[in-house]
């Protein structure tokens, strides 16, 4: 779109909105790995503290 630089619809020169969504789906692989690691770490800490304090 060729719009004039001083448009009445955009007086503060905001950039155009980005299109919603993308061609590729969301990538949750790394987040899932971190989540599984965090749950395992919490489990290890729980069992270790139970063994230490009892």
PDB file of C-alpha atoms in Angstrom:
ATOM      1  CA  UNK A   1       0.000   0.000   0.000  1.00  0.00           C
ATOM      2  CA  UNK A   2       1.330   3.403  -0.894  1.00  0.00           C
ATOM      3  CA  UNK A   3       0.087   5.873   1.666  1.00  0.00           C
ATOM      4  CA  UNK A   4       1.222   9.440   2.064  1.00  0.00           C
ATOM      5  CA  UNK A   5       3.615   9.965   4.963  1.00  0.00           C
ATOM      6  CA  UNK A   6       1.302  12.453   6.718  1.00  0.00           C
ATOM      7  CA  UNK A   7      -1.965  10.586   6.525  1.00  0.00           C
ATOM      8  CA  UNK A   8      -5.051  11.708   8.449  1.00  0.00           C
ATOM      9  CA  UNK A   9      -5.552   8.103   9.584  1.00  0.00           C
ATOM     10  CA  UNK A  10      -2.013   7.826  10.955  1.00  0.00           C
ATOM     11  CA  UNK A  11      -0.915  11.229  12.288  1.00  0.00           C
ATOM     12  CA  UNK A  12       1.767   9.809  14.627  1.00  0.00           C
ATOM     13  CA  UNK A  13       3.435   7.680  11.937  1.00  0.00           C
ATOM     14  CA  UNK A  14       2.770   4.309  13.620  1.00  0.00           C
ATOM     15  CA  UNK A  15       3.988   1.295  11.630  1.00  0.00           C
ATOM     16  CA  UNK A  16       1.458  -0.850   9.831  1.00  0.00           C
ATOM     17  CA  UNK A  17      -0.040  -3.721  11.815  1.00  0.00           C
ATOM     18  CA  UNK A  18       1.495  -7.114  11.271  1.00  0.00           C
ATOM     19  CA  UNK A  19      -0.754  -9.818   9.812  1.00  0.00           C
ATOM     20  CA  UNK A  20      -2.305 -12.132  12.406  1.00  0.00           C
ATOM     21  CA  UNK A  21      -0.914 -15.656  12.478  1.00  0.00           C
ATOM     22  CA  UNK A  22       1.872 -17.072  10.376  1.00  0.00           C
ATOM     23  CA  UNK A  23       2.448 -19.773   7.820  1.00  0.00           C
ATOM     24  CA  UNK A  24       4.060 -22.039  10.386  1.00  0.00           C
ATOM     25  CA  UNK A  25       2.355 -23.303  13.514  1.00  0.00           C
ATOM     26  CA  UNK A  26       3.632 -22.511  16.982  1.00  0.00           C
ATOM     27  CA  UNK A  27       6.786 -24.312  18.103  1.00  0.00           C
ATOM     28  CA  UNK A  28       6.427 -25.681  21.628  1.00  0.00           C
ATOM     29  CA  UNK A  29       9.302 -28.186  21.538  1.00  0.00           C
ATOM     30  CA  UNK A  30      11.839 -26.243  23.594  1.00  0.00           C
ATOM     31  CA  UNK A  31       9.196 -25.049  26.039  1.00  0.00           C
ATOM     32  CA  UNK A  32       7.973 -28.626  26.523  1.00  0.00           C
ATOM     33  CA  UNK A  33      11.509 -29.861  27.206  1.00  0.00           C
ATOM     34  CA  UNK A  34      12.066 -27.111  29.794  1.00  0.00           C
ATOM     35  CA  UNK A  35       8.719 -27.904  31.422  1.00  0.00           C
ATOM     36  CA  UNK A  36       9.520 -31.629  31.684  1.00  0.00           C
ATOM     37  CA  UNK A  37      12.971 -30.815  33.095  1.00  0.00           C
ATOM     38  CA  UNK A  38      11.442 -28.481  35.695  1.00  0.00           C
ATOM     39  CA  UNK A  39       8.910 -31.106  36.809  1.00  0.00           C
ATOM     40  CA  UNK A  40      11.641 -33.734  37.089  1.00  0.00           C
ATOM     41  CA  UNK A  41      13.834 -31.346  39.088  1.00  0.00           C
ATOM     42  CA  UNK A  42      10.975 -30.593  41.489  1.00  0.00           C
ATOM     43  CA  UNK A  43      10.411 -34.338  41.917  1.00  0.00           C
ATOM     44  CA  UNK A  44      14.086 -34.976  42.676  1.00  0.00           C
ATOM     45  CA  UNK A  45      14.189 -32.114  45.183  1.00  0.00           C
ATOM     46  CA  UNK A  46      11.025 -33.414  46.863  1.00  0.00           C
ATOM     47  CA  UNK A  47      12.318 -36.978  47.228  1.00  0.00           C
ATOM     48  CA  UNK A  48      15.755 -35.790  48.353  1.00  0.00           C
ATOM     49  CA  UNK A  49      14.280 -33.521  51.017  1.00  0.00           C
ATOM     50  CA  UNK A  50      11.956 -36.298  52.234  1.00  0.00           C
ATOM     51  CA  UNK A  51      14.922 -38.663  52.536  1.00  0.00           C
ATOM     52  CA  UNK A  52      17.073 -36.038  54.278  1.00  0.00           C
ATOM     53  CA  UNK A  53      14.504 -34.725  56.759  1.00  0.00           C
ATOM     54  CA  UNK A  54      12.890 -38.035  57.722  1.00  0.00           C
TER      55      UNK A  54
END
